[in-house]
Short mmCIF file of C-alpha atoms in Angstrom, two decimals:
data_model
loop_
_atom_site.label_atom_id
_atom_site.label_comp_id
_atom_site.label_asym_id
_atom_site.label_seq_id
_atom_site.Cartn_x
_atom_site.Cartn_y
_atom_site.Cartn_z
CA MET A 1 -38.90 -1.72 -1.66
CA VAL A 2 -40.58 -0.87 -4.94
CA LEU A 3 -37.52 0.57 -6.33
CA ARG A 4 -35.39 -2.47 -5.43
CA ARG A 5 -38.05 -4.72 -7.31
CA LEU A 6 -37.79 -2.56 -10.36
CA LEU A 7 -34.07 -2.56 -10.52
CA ALA A 8 -33.98 -6.30 -10.05
CA ALA A 9 -36.31 -6.61 -12.93
CA LEU A 10 -34.47 -4.31 -15.07
CA LEU A 11 -31.13 -5.99 -14.39
CA HIS A 12 -32.68 -9.36 -15.06
CA SER A 13 -33.76 -8.32 -18.56
CA PRO A 14 -31.24 -9.87 -21.02
CA GLN A 15 -31.87 -7.12 -23.70
CA LEU A 16 -31.11 -4.47 -21.20
CA VAL A 17 -27.98 -6.06 -20.09
CA ASP A 18 -26.96 -6.59 -23.57
CA ARG A 19 -27.47 -2.94 -24.38
CA LEU A 20 -25.65 -1.85 -21.25
CA SER A 21 -22.70 -4.04 -22.07
CA GLU A 22 -22.35 -2.38 -25.29
CA SER A 23 -22.38 1.13 -23.90
CA TRP A 24 -19.11 3.13 -23.61
CA PRO A 25 -19.08 3.70 -20.04
CA ILE A 26 -19.31 0.01 -19.21
CA ARG A 27 -16.87 -0.98 -21.77
CA ARG A 28 -14.37 1.63 -20.51
CA ALA A 29 -14.96 0.40 -16.82
CA ALA A 30 -14.26 -3.22 -17.90
CA GLN A 31 -11.23 -1.99 -19.92
CA LEU A 32 -9.84 -0.14 -16.70
CA THR A 33 -10.64 -3.14 -14.33
CA ALA A 34 -8.74 -5.49 -16.82
CA PHE A 35 -5.88 -3.08 -17.04
CA ALA A 36 -5.74 -2.61 -13.21
CA LEU A 37 -5.71 -6.43 -12.58
CA LEU A 38 -3.18 -6.99 -15.18
CA GLN A 39 -0.79 -4.40 -13.64
CA ALA A 40 -1.24 -5.81 -10.21
CA GLN A 41 -0.58 -9.46 -11.49
CA LEU A 42 2.60 -8.11 -13.28
CA ARG A 43 3.97 -6.12 -10.17
CA GLY A 44 3.10 -9.22 -8.02
CA GLN A 45 5.08 -11.45 -10.26
CA ASP A 46 8.06 -9.10 -10.67
CA ALA A 47 8.18 -8.73 -6.69
CA ALA A 48 8.20 -12.42 -6.16
CA ARG A 49 10.97 -12.73 -8.86
CA ARG A 50 13.00 -9.93 -7.15
CA LEU A 51 12.48 -11.79 -3.70
CA ARG A 52 13.43 -15.08 -5.06
CA ASP A 53 16.74 -13.61 -6.36
CA LEU A 54 17.26 -11.84 -3.26
CA ALA A 55 17.08 -15.07 -1.25
CA ALA A 56 19.08 -17.13 -3.74
CA GLY A 57 22.01 -14.63 -3.35
CA PRO A 58 25.09 -15.54 -1.42
CA ALA A 59 24.42 -17.58 1.45
CA GLY A 60 23.48 -15.47 4.51
CA SER A 61 23.11 -12.35 2.60
CA LEU A 62 19.44 -11.83 3.45
CA GLY A 63 20.01 -12.72 6.97
CA ARG A 64 22.93 -10.11 7.29
CA ARG A 65 20.49 -7.57 5.71
CA VAL A 66 17.76 -8.33 8.15
CA GLU A 67 20.27 -8.27 11.14
CA ARG A 68 21.68 -4.86 10.00
CA PHE A 69 18.25 -3.43 9.72
CA LYS A 70 17.25 -4.71 13.16
CA ASP A 71 20.47 -3.19 14.74
CA ALA A 72 19.92 0.13 13.06
CA PHE A 73 16.34 0.22 13.97
CA THR A 74 17.16 -0.61 17.54
CA GLN A 75 19.77 2.09 17.67
CA GLU A 76 17.50 4.73 16.17
CA LEU A 77 14.73 3.82 18.53
CA ARG A 78 17.24 4.08 21.71
CA ARG A 79 18.60 7.47 20.48
CA GLY A 80 15.09 8.86 19.96
CA LEU A 81 13.95 7.63 23.44
CA ARG A 82 17.05 8.91 25.10
CA GLY A 83 16.28 12.49 23.45
CA ARG A 84 12.83 12.57 24.92
CA SER A 85 12.04 14.10 28.45
CA GLY A 86 9.49 12.71 30.74
CA PRO A 87 7.84 9.26 31.24
CA PRO A 88 7.23 7.13 28.23
CA PRO A 89 3.86 7.37 26.48
CA GLY A 90 1.27 5.10 28.30
CA SER A 91 2.83 5.22 31.66
CA GLN A 92 0.39 7.82 32.99
CA ARG A 93 -2.78 6.71 34.29
CA GLY A 94 -5.94 8.66 34.60
CA PRO A 95 -8.04 11.26 32.79
CA GLY A 96 -5.96 13.66 30.44
CA ALA A 97 -3.01 11.31 30.56
CA ASN A 98 -0.71 11.72 27.35
CA ILE A 99 -2.49 14.75 25.98
#
């Protein structure tokens, strides 16, 4: 409790805050934070642009890609389930089931 009050008093001191803001570790942390935020913003804008370009492609192109992905995923899932022996996971009940 005493430590919390001491830290609160120190952090509300304008002189201390000013000195800390001029220190190398705090400046470097601020630079890294700004860099990370800018990179995330640029990557988000790039992804949004690519998505718009993809959606604006030939009519139905995106729909065909989604349909192809769904078909391939379903085929792989069925092929994988056929290759398994035994009951599907979650069908056994009781202690020690599916171990």
